[in-house]
Amino acid sequence: MFHKILEIKHFREALKDVHFDTWLILDLDNTVMTPRFALGGDAWFEGLFVHYRQKNIEQTVAEPSLMSVYNTAQHFVRTSAVESAIVIIIKALQDIGVPVIGLTARGYSIRHQTLRQLADMGVDFSRNSIVPDNDFCEGGIIFCDGKNKDEKLSAFFKTLKRLPHHVAMLDDKNKHLERVMLFLKSLGISFSGFRYSYLDEKVKEFNMEIANIQLAYLWKWLSPTVRKDIMSLKLISEEPLDPSRSSEYADGFFHPDYPLHPVVSNTLGSLPQAQQPKLVRSISAASFFHEKNQTTANSSKRKRADCELPTHIDYEESLQVQPLSKPSRNNAIDSQGFFRIASNENNDLTFKKGQVGMFN
């Protein structure tokens, strides 16, 4: 059993610690996704707290208004992947049966907005998900509502009969990694934490004035209540936007005619059991916690009931990773074994055959 926290600049650096018996837990904001503009992200959210304190606004007045404005903004904010490779890596891990779980400080009340933002950039945490939909989880994501992430992860683990042997986690904030590490240590679960620093410089350059201009662009679509909250926070002037600047933001936001609804993933879950690929079937939500398929926290290794994997494959060939619309192994040269993700001279991601059960 081991527990460590390392700092990494690129997402794929964490893959060396992702094994067949790993659960991968991902923070969302500034780890998987980032807003296309200054408005709507973690830096803006934290900036709102700094702003109302600088303006000497009473906390009892400011914080309800702040949450109202932040949650409303998520109806409009579009996001992009922090690194373009993240979308491919998440799909690749899901395709080979590694559970990938979202763990966010966001509130459950904006779950649909969050799922829409992720779908817009091509990420679906519900593929092969082991996270049930309940009053704090949806679409393969655990929503923490601003609470400590270890508390919500603990609540999720209490719903399970079996626990992972090893957890890897990426987050841009070290405090979340430390708390989750201590929680998992108490359960005897190995932990690899990665403080993800890719956006550190961009966060330092955040400009609240620019974010407020972008907020003003949305003014005509906001309800009277939200407009009042914005004014009480003294975020923008009473004449919020120069119309000539509107075109700058047109493609960076969802507009009111864009549908907001829960994302329904196109997975293999609806297929008859016999038609599902064996590896996918072996770790589906229905069978993942079968005693033969998943170890307890104190077990030394994990067993699978539905597939037998060789201990080593030594091939030199590789194939280019392509985005997949659903879990599948049809693109693999050989149907046995896991893949490691590597880079060629052009920095293109590829799958390479290598040590089974490990990304090298």
C-alpha positions as a Markdown table, in Angstrom:
| # | Residue | x | y | z |
|---|---|---|---|---|
| 1 | Met | 0.0 | 0.0 | 0.0 |
| 2 | Phe | 1.4 | 3.4 | -0.9 |
| 3 | His | 0.2 | 7.1 | -0.8 |
| 4 | Lys | 1.8 | 9.9 | -2.7 |
| 5 | Ile | 1.0 | 13.3 | -4.2 |
| 6 | Leu | 3.1 | 14.6 | -7.2 |
| 7 | Glu | 2.9 | 17.7 | -9.3 |
| 8 | Ile | 2.5 | 17.3 | -13.1 |
| 9 | Lys | 2.1 | 19.7 | -15.9 |
| 10 | His | 0.5 | 17.4 | -18.5 |
| 11 | Phe | -2.4 | 15.1 | -18.1 |
| 12 | Arg | -0.8 | 12.1 | -19.6 |
| 13 | Glu | 2.0 | 12.1 | -17.0 |
| 14 | Ala | -0.4 | 10.5 | -14.6 |
| 15 | Leu | -1.0 | 7.5 | -16.8 |
| 16 | Lys | 2.1 | 5.7 | -15.6 |
| 17 | Asp | 0.2 | 5.2 | -12.3 |
| 18 | Val | -3.1 | 3.9 | -14.0 |
| 19 | His | -3.4 | 0.1 | -13.8 |
| 20 | Phe | -6.1 | -2.3 | -14.6 |
| 21 | Asp | -7.2 | -2.2 | -10.9 |
| 22 | Thr | -7.2 | 1.6 | -10.7 |
| 23 | Trp | -10.1 | 3.9 | -10.3 |
| 24 | Leu | -9.3 | 7.3 | -11.9 |
| 25 | Ile | -10.9 | 10.3 | -10.2 |
| 26 | Leu | -10.9 | 13.6 | -12.0 |
| 27 | Asp | -11.7 | 17.1 | -10.9 |
| 28 | Leu | -13.6 | 19.1 | -13.5 |
| 29 | Asp | -12.8 | 22.8 | -13.5 |
| 30 | Asn | -9.2 | 23.6 | -14.5 |
| 31 | Thr | -8.5 | 19.9 | -14.7 |
| 32 | Val | -10.8 | 18.4 | -17.4 |
| 33 | Met | -12.4 | 21.6 | -18.7 |
| 34 | Thr | -12.0 | 25.4 | -18.7 |
| 35 | Pro | -14.4 | 28.1 | -19.9 |
| 36 | Arg | -13.8 | 29.6 | -23.3 |
| 37 | Phe | -13.8 | 33.1 | -21.7 |
| 38 | Ala | -12.9 | 34.5 | -18.3 |
| 39 | Leu | -16.5 | 34.3 | -17.2 |
| 40 | Gly | -17.7 | 31.1 | -15.5 |
| 41 | Gly | -14.7 | 29.3 | -14.3 |
| 42 | Asp | -13.0 | 28.7 | -10.9 |
| 43 | Ala | -11.0 | 31.9 | -11.1 |
| 44 | Trp | -14.1 | 33.9 | -11.7 |
| 45 | Phe | -16.0 | 32.1 | -8.8 |
| 46 | Glu | -13.1 | 32.8 | -6.4 |
| 47 | Gly | -12.8 | 36.4 | -7.8 |
| 48 | Leu | -16.5 | 37.0 | -6.9 |
| 49 | Phe | -15.7 | 36.5 | -3.2 |
| 50 | Val | -12.7 | 38.8 | -3.4 |
| 51 | His | -14.8 | 41.4 | -5.2 |
| 52 | Tyr | -17.6 | 41.6 | -2.7 |
| 53 | Arg | -15.2 | 41.9 | 0.2 |
| 54 | Gln | -13.3 | 44.7 | -1.6 |
| 55 | Lys | -16.7 | 46.4 | -2.1 |
| 56 | Asn | -17.5 | 46.0 | 1.6 |
| 57 | Ile | -20.8 | 44.2 | 0.8 |
| 58 | Glu | -22.4 | 42.3 | 3.7 |
| 59 | Gln | -21.7 | 38.6 | 3.5 |
| 60 | Thr | -25.4 | 37.7 | 4.2 |
| 61 | Val | -26.4 | 39.8 | 1.2 |
| 62 | Ala | -23.4 | 38.9 | -1.1 |
| 63 | Glu | -23.1 | 35.2 | -0.9 |
| 64 | Pro | -26.7 | 34.3 | -1.9 |
| 65 | Ser | -26.5 | 36.7 | -4.8 |
| 66 | Leu | -23.1 | 35.4 | -5.7 |
| 67 | Met | -24.3 | 31.8 | -6.0 |
| 68 | Ser | -27.4 | 33.0 | -8.0 |
| 69 | Val | -25.1 | 34.7 | -10.5 |
| 70 | Tyr | -22.6 | 31.9 | -10.7 |
| 71 | Asn | -25.2 | 29.2 | -11.2 |
| 72 | Thr | -27.1 | 31.3 | -13.8 |
| 73 | Ala | -23.9 | 31.9 | -15.7 |
| 74 | Gln | -23.4 | 28.1 | -16.1 |
| 75 | His | -26.6 | 28.0 | -18.4 |
| 76 | Phe | -24.6 | 30.0 | -20.9 |
| 77 | Val | -20.9 | 29.2 | -20.4 |
| 78 | Arg | -19.2 | 26.9 | -22.9 |
| 79 | Thr | -16.1 | 25.0 | -22.1 |
| 80 | Ser | -13.1 | 23.5 | -23.8 |
| 81 | Ala | -10.7 | 20.7 | -22.8 |
| 82 | Val | -7.8 | 21.9 | -20.7 |
| 83 | Glu | -5.5 | 19.9 | -23.0 |
| 84 | Ser | -6.9 | 18.5 | -26.3 |
| 85 | Ala | -5.6 | 15.0 | -25.5 |
| 86 | Ile | -7.8 | 14.8 | -22.4 |
| 87 | Val | -10.9 | 13.8 | -24.3 |
| 88 | Ile | -9.1 | 11.0 | -26.2 |
| 89 | Ile | -7.4 | 9.7 | -23.0 |
| 90 | Ile | -10.7 | 9.6 | -21.0 |
| 91 | Lys | -12.4 | 7.6 | -23.8 |
| 92 | Ala | -9.5 | 5.3 | -24.2 |
| 93 | Leu | -9.4 | 4.5 | -20.5 |
| 94 | Gln | -13.2 | 3.9 | -20.5 |
| 95 | Asp | -12.9 | 1.6 | -23.5 |
| 96 | Ile | -10.4 | -0.7 | -21.7 |
| 97 | Gly | -12.6 | -0.8 | -18.6 |
| 98 | Val | -10.8 | 1.6 | -16.2 |
| 99 | Pro | -13.5 | 3.4 | -14.1 |
| 100 | Val | -13.3 | 7.2 | -14.7 |
| 101 | Ile | -15.2 | 9.2 | -12.1 |
| 102 | Gly | -15.8 | 13.0 | -12.0 |
| 103 | Leu | -15.5 | 14.6 | -8.6 |
| 104 | Thr | -16.4 | 18.3 | -8.6 |
| 105 | Ala | -16.9 | 21.0 | -6.0 |
| 106 | Arg | -19.9 | 22.2 | -8.1 |
| 107 | Gly | -23.4 | 21.9 | -6.8 |
| 108 | Tyr | -25.8 | 19.2 | -7.7 |
| 109 | Ser | -28.3 | 22.0 | -8.7 |
| 110 | Ile | -26.2 | 22.7 | -11.8 |
| 111 | Arg | -25.7 | 19.1 | -12.8 |
| 112 | His | -27.5 | 19.5 | -16.1 |
| 113 | Gln | -25.5 | 22.5 | -17.1 |
| 114 | Thr | -22.3 | 20.7 | -16.2 |
| 115 | Leu | -23.2 | 17.6 | -18.2 |
| 116 | Arg | -24.1 | 19.8 | -21.2 |
| 117 | Gln | -20.7 | 21.6 | -21.0 |
| 118 | Leu | -18.9 | 18.3 | -20.9 |
| 119 | Ala | -20.9 | 16.8 | -23.8 |
| 120 | Asp | -20.2 | 20.0 | -25.8 |
| 121 | Met | -16.5 | 19.2 | -25.6 |
| 122 | Gly | -16.9 | 15.5 | -26.1 |
| 123 | Val | -16.6 | 14.0 | -22.6 |
| 124 | Asp | -19.1 | 11.6 | -21.1 |
| 125 | Phe | -18.4 | 10.3 | -17.6 |
| 126 | Ser | -21.5 | 8.0 | -17.8 |
| 127 | Arg | -19.7 | 5.6 | -20.2 |
| 128 | Asn | -19.1 | 2.4 | -18.2 |
| 129 | Ser | -19.9 | 4.4 | -15.1 |
| 130 | Ile | -20.0 | 2.7 | -11.7 |
| 131 | Val | -21.5 | 5.9 | -10.1 |
| 132 | Pro | -25.3 | 5.5 | -9.6 |
| 133 | Asp | -27.6 | 8.5 | -10.2 |
| 134 | Asn | -28.8 | 9.7 | -6.8 |
| 135 | Asp | -29.2 | 12.9 | -4.9 |
| 136 | Phe | -25.6 | 14.0 | -5.2 |
| 137 | Cys | -24.4 | 12.0 | -8.3 |
| 138 | Glu | -25.4 | 12.1 | -11.9 |
| 139 | Gly | -23.8 | 11.1 | -15.2 |
| 140 | Gly | -20.8 | 9.5 | -13.6 |
| 141 | Ile | -20.0 | 12.6 | -11.6 |
| 142 | Ile | -20.0 | 13.2 | -7.8 |
| 143 | Phe | -21.2 | 16.8 | -7.0 |
| 144 | Cys | -19.8 | 18.1 | -3.7 |
| 145 | Asp | -21.8 | 21.3 | -3.3 |
| 146 | Gly | -18.8 | 23.1 | -2.0 |
| 147 | Lys | -18.2 | 20.5 | 0.7 |
| 148 | Asn | -14.9 | 18.7 | 1.2 |
| 149 | Lys | -14.4 | 16.2 | -1.6 |
| 150 | Asp | -13.4 | 13.4 | 0.8 |
| 151 | Glu | -16.8 | 13.7 | 2.5 |
| 152 | Lys | -18.8 | 13.1 | -0.7 |
| 153 | Leu | -16.4 | 10.4 | -1.8 |
| 154 | Ser | -17.0 | 8.7 | 1.6 |
| 155 | Ala | -20.7 | 8.9 | 1.1 |
| 156 | Phe | -20.3 | 7.3 | -2.4 |
| 157 | Phe | -18.1 | 4.5 | -1.0 |
| 158 | Lys | -20.8 | 3.7 | 1.6 |
| 159 | Thr | -23.1 | 2.7 | -1.2 |
| 160 | Leu | -20.7 | 0.1 | -2.5 |
| 161 | Lys | -20.1 | -3.5 | -1.5 |
| 162 | Arg | -16.6 | -3.6 | -2.9 |
| 163 | Leu | -13.8 | -1.0 | -2.8 |
| 164 | Pro | -10.9 | -0.3 | -5.3 |
| 165 | His | -7.4 | -1.6 | -4.7 |
| 166 | His | -5.9 | 1.7 | -6.0 |
| 167 | Val | -7.2 | 5.2 | -6.7 |
| 168 | Ala | -5.4 | 7.8 | -8.9 |
| 169 | Met | -6.7 | 11.4 | -8.8 |
| 170 | Leu | -6.0 | 14.6 | -10.7 |
| 171 | Asp | -7.0 | 18.0 | -9.2 |
| 172 | Asp | -5.6 | 21.5 | -9.6 |
| 173 | Lys | -6.0 | 22.1 | -5.9 |
| 174 | Asn | -3.6 | 20.3 | -3.5 |
| 175 | Lys | -6.0 | 20.5 | -0.5 |
| 176 | His | -8.5 | 18.2 | -2.2 |
| 177 | Leu | -5.8 | 15.6 | -2.9 |
| 178 | Glu | -4.5 | 15.7 | 0.6 |
| 179 | Arg | -8.0 | 15.2 | 2.1 |
| 180 | Val | -8.9 | 12.3 | -0.2 |
| 181 | Met | -5.5 | 10.7 | 0.4 |
| 182 | Leu | -6.1 | 10.7 | 4.2 |
| 183 | Phe | -9.6 | 9.2 | 3.7 |
| 184 | Leu | -8.3 | 6.4 | 1.4 |
| 185 | Lys | -5.4 | 5.7 | 3.7 |
| 186 | Ser | -7.9 | 5.1 | 6.5 |
| 187 | Leu | -9.5 | 2.4 | 4.3 |
| 188 | Gly | -6.2 | 0.8 | 3.3 |
| 189 | Ile | -6.5 | 1.9 | -0.3 |
| 190 | Ser | -3.4 | 2.9 | -2.3 |
| 191 | Phe | -3.5 | 6.4 | -3.6 |
| 192 | Ser | -1.6 | 8.3 | -6.4 |
| 193 | Gly | -2.5 | 12.0 | -6.3 |
| 194 | Phe | -1.5 | 14.5 | -9.0 |
| 195 | Arg | -1.6 | 18.2 | -8.5 |
| 196 | Tyr | -2.3 | 19.3 | -12.1 |
| 197 | Ser | -0.6 | 22.6 | -12.9 |
| 198 | Tyr | -1.3 | 23.1 | -16.6 |
| 199 | Leu | -3.5 | 26.2 | -16.1 |
| 200 | Asp | -1.6 | 27.8 | -13.2 |
| 201 | Glu | -0.3 | 30.8 | -15.3 |
| 202 | Lys | -3.6 | 31.4 | -17.0 |
| 203 | Val | -5.4 | 31.5 | -13.6 |
| 204 | Lys | -2.8 | 34.1 | -12.4 |
| 205 | Glu | -3.7 | 36.3 | -15.4 |
| 206 | Phe | -7.5 | 36.2 | -14.7 |
| 207 | Asn | -9.0 | 39.7 | -15.1 |
| 208 | Met | -12.3 | 40.3 | -13.2 |
| 209 | Glu | -13.1 | 43.4 | -15.3 |
| 210 | Ile | -13.0 | 41.4 | -18.5 |
| 211 | Ala | -15.2 | 38.7 | -16.9 |
| 212 | Asn | -17.7 | 41.4 | -15.9 |
| 213 | Ile | -17.9 | 42.7 | -19.5 |
| 214 | Gln | -18.6 | 39.2 | -20.6 |
| 215 | Leu | -21.3 | 38.9 | -18.0 |
| 216 | Ala | -22.9 | 42.1 | -19.3 |
| 217 | Tyr | -23.2 | 40.5 | -22.7 |
| 218 | Leu | -25.7 | 38.1 | -21.2 |
| 219 | Trp | -27.8 | 40.8 | -19.6 |
| 220 | Lys | -30.7 | 40.7 | -22.0 |
| 221 | Trp | -31.3 | 37.0 | -21.3 |
| 222 | Leu | -31.1 | 37.3 | -17.5 |
| 223 | Ser | -34.2 | 37.3 | -15.2 |
| 224 | Pro | -35.0 | 40.4 | -13.2 |
| 225 | Thr | -34.0 | 38.5 | -10.0 |
| 226 | Val | -30.5 | 37.7 | -11.4 |
| 227 | Arg | -30.1 | 41.3 | -12.7 |
| 228 | Lys | -30.8 | 42.5 | -9.2 |
| 229 | Asp | -28.2 | 40.2 | -7.8 |
| 230 | Ile | -25.6 | 41.4 | -10.2 |
| 231 | Met | -26.4 | 45.0 | -9.3 |
| 232 | Ser | -26.3 | 44.3 | -5.6 |
| 233 | Leu | -22.8 | 42.8 | -6.1 |
| 234 | Lys | -21.7 | 45.9 | -8.0 |
| 235 | Leu | -20.4 | 43.8 | -10.9 |
| 236 | Ile | -21.5 | 46.0 | -13.8 |
| 237 | Ser | -22.8 | 49.4 | -14.5 |
| 238 | Glu | -26.5 | 50.1 | -15.2 |
| 239 | Glu | -25.7 | 50.4 | -18.8 |
| 240 | Pro | -24.1 | 47.0 | -19.1 |
| 241 | Leu | -22.7 | 46.6 | -22.7 |
| 242 | Asp | -21.6 | 48.5 | -25.7 |
| 243 | Pro | -23.6 | 46.7 | -28.5 |
| 244 | Ser | -20.7 | 46.9 | -30.9 |
| 245 | Arg | -18.9 | 44.3 | -28.7 |
| 246 | Ser | -21.6 | 41.7 | -28.9 |
| 247 | Ser | -20.1 | 39.8 | -31.8 |
| 248 | Glu | -16.9 | 39.0 | -29.8 |
| 249 | Tyr | -18.8 | 36.6 | -27.5 |
| 250 | Ala | -21.4 | 35.1 | -29.8 |
| 251 | Asp | -19.7 | 31.8 | -30.3 |
| 252 | Gly | -18.4 | 31.4 | -26.8 |
| 253 | Phe | -21.7 | 31.0 | -25.0 |
| 254 | Phe | -24.8 | 28.8 | -25.2 |
| 255 | His | -27.8 | 30.9 | -26.2 |
| 256 | Pro | -31.3 | 30.5 | -24.8 |
| 257 | Asp | -32.5 | 28.5 | -27.8 |
| 258 | Tyr | -29.8 | 25.8 | -27.1 |
| 259 | Pro | -31.6 | 22.9 | -25.3 |
| 260 | Leu | -30.8 | 22.3 | -21.7 |
| 261 | His | -31.5 | 18.7 | -20.6 |
| 262 | Pro | -29.8 | 15.7 | -19.0 |
| 263 | Val | -27.3 | 14.1 | -21.3 |
| 264 | Val | -28.2 | 10.6 | -22.3 |
| 265 | Ser | -25.1 | 8.7 | -23.2 |
| 266 | Asn | -24.9 | 6.3 | -26.1 |
| 267 | Thr | -23.3 | 3.3 | -24.3 |
| 268 | Leu | -23.5 | -0.4 | -24.6 |
| 269 | Gly | -25.7 | -0.7 | -21.5 |
| 270 | Ser | -28.8 | -1.1 | -23.6 |
| 271 | Leu | -27.5 | -4.1 | -25.5 |
| 272 | Pro | -28.3 | -7.6 | -24.5 |
| 273 | Gln | -25.6 | -9.0 | -22.2 |
| 274 | Ala | -24.5 | -11.6 | -24.7 |
| 275 | Gln | -23.8 | -8.9 | -27.3 |
| 276 | Gln | -21.6 | -6.8 | -25.1 |
| 277 | Pro | -17.8 | -7.1 | -25.5 |
| 278 | Lys | -16.4 | -9.4 | -22.8 |
| 279 | Leu | -14.1 | -6.9 | -21.2 |
| 280 | Val | -16.8 | -4.2 | -21.1 |
| 281 | Arg | -19.3 | -6.6 | -19.7 |
| 282 | Ser | -16.9 | -7.7 | -17.0 |
| 283 | Ile | -16.7 | -4.3 | -15.4 |
| 284 | Ser | -20.2 | -3.0 | -16.1 |
| 285 | Ala | -22.1 | -1.5 | -13.2 |
| 286 | Ala | -24.1 | -4.6 | -12.7 |
| 287 | Ser | -21.2 | -7.0 | -12.5 |
| 288 | Phe | -18.3 | -4.8 | -11.3 |
| 289 | Phe | -18.8 | -5.5 | -7.7 |
| 290 | His | -19.2 | -9.2 | -8.0 |
| 291 | Glu | -16.9 | -10.9 | -5.5 |
| 292 | Lys | -14.9 | -12.5 | -8.3 |
| 293 | Asn | -14.4 | -9.3 | -10.2 |
| 294 | Gln | -13.4 | -6.8 | -7.6 |
| 295 | Thr | -11.2 | -7.0 | -4.5 |
| 296 | Thr | -11.7 | -5.6 | -1.1 |
| 297 | Ala | -9.4 | -2.9 | 0.1 |
| 298 | Asn | -7.2 | -5.4 | 1.9 |
| 299 | Ser | -6.8 | -7.9 | -1.0 |
| 300 | Ser | -3.5 | -8.1 | -2.7 |
| 301 | Lys | -4.7 | -8.5 | -6.3 |
| 302 | Arg | -7.9 | -8.2 | -8.3 |
| 303 | Lys | -9.7 | -11.1 | -10.1 |
| 304 | Arg | -11.9 | -11.0 | -13.1 |
| 305 | Ala | -14.6 | -13.5 | -13.8 |
| 306 | Asp | -15.3 | -12.8 | -17.5 |
| 307 | Cys | -11.8 | -12.5 | -19.0 |
| 308 | Glu | -8.4 | -13.9 | -18.6 |
| 309 | Leu | -5.4 | -11.7 | -19.4 |
| 310 | Pro | -1.8 | -12.8 | -20.1 |
| 311 | Thr | 0.8 | -11.4 | -17.8 |
| 312 | His | 2.9 | -9.8 | -20.6 |
| 313 | Ile | 2.7 | -8.8 | -24.2 |
| 314 | Asp | 5.8 | -7.6 | -26.0 |
| 315 | Tyr | 4.8 | -6.1 | -29.4 |
| 316 | Glu | 6.3 | -3.2 | -31.2 |
| 317 | Glu | 3.4 | -2.2 | -33.3 |
| 318 | Ser | 1.2 | 0.8 | -32.4 |
| 319 | Leu | -2.0 | 2.4 | -33.7 |
| 320 | Gln | -3.3 | 5.9 | -33.8 |
| 321 | Val | -5.9 | 6.7 | -31.2 |
| 322 | Gln | -9.2 | 7.7 | -32.7 |
| 323 | Pro | -12.1 | 9.2 | -30.7 |
| 324 | Leu | -14.7 | 6.5 | -30.2 |
| 325 | Ser | -18.5 | 7.1 | -30.0 |
| 326 | Lys | -19.0 | 4.1 | -27.7 |
| 327 | Pro | -16.9 | 1.5 | -25.7 |
| 328 | Ser | -15.4 | -0.8 | -28.2 |
| 329 | Arg | -12.2 | -2.9 | -28.8 |
| 330 | Asn | -12.7 | -3.4 | -32.5 |
| 331 | Asn | -9.9 | -0.9 | -33.4 |
| 332 | Ala | -7.3 | -3.0 | -31.5 |
| 333 | Ile | -4.7 | -5.0 | -33.5 |
| 334 | Asp | -4.9 | -7.8 | -31.0 |
| 335 | Ser | -7.9 | -8.3 | -28.8 |
| 336 | Gln | -5.9 | -9.3 | -25.7 |
| 337 | Gly | -4.2 | -7.1 | -23.3 |
| 338 | Phe | -4.2 | -3.5 | -22.3 |
| 339 | Phe | -2.5 | -0.6 | -24.0 |
| 340 | Arg | -0.2 | 2.1 | -22.9 |
| 341 | Ile | -0.5 | 5.6 | -24.3 |
| 342 | Ala | 2.6 | 7.2 | -25.7 |
| 343 | Ser | 3.7 | 10.1 | -27.9 |
| 344 | Asn | 5.5 | 10.0 | -31.2 |
| 345 | Glu | 7.9 | 12.7 | -32.5 |
| 346 | Asn | 4.9 | 14.8 | -33.6 |
| 347 | Asn | 3.5 | 14.6 | -30.1 |
| 348 | Asp | 0.5 | 12.7 | -31.4 |
| 349 | Leu | -1.0 | 10.3 | -28.9 |
| 350 | Thr | -0.9 | 6.6 | -29.8 |
| 351 | Phe | -1.8 | 3.3 | -28.2 |
| 352 | Lys | 1.3 | 1.0 | -27.8 |
| 353 | Lys | 1.2 | -2.6 | -26.8 |
| 354 | Gly | 3.1 | -3.0 | -23.6 |
| 355 | Gln | 2.9 | -4.3 | -20.0 |
| 356 | Val | -0.6 | -5.6 | -19.5 |
| 357 | Gly | -2.6 | -3.7 | -16.9 |
| 358 | Met | -0.3 | -0.7 | -16.9 |
| 359 | Phe | 0.2 | 2.5 | -18.8 |
| 360 | Asn | 3.9 | 3.1 | -19.1 |
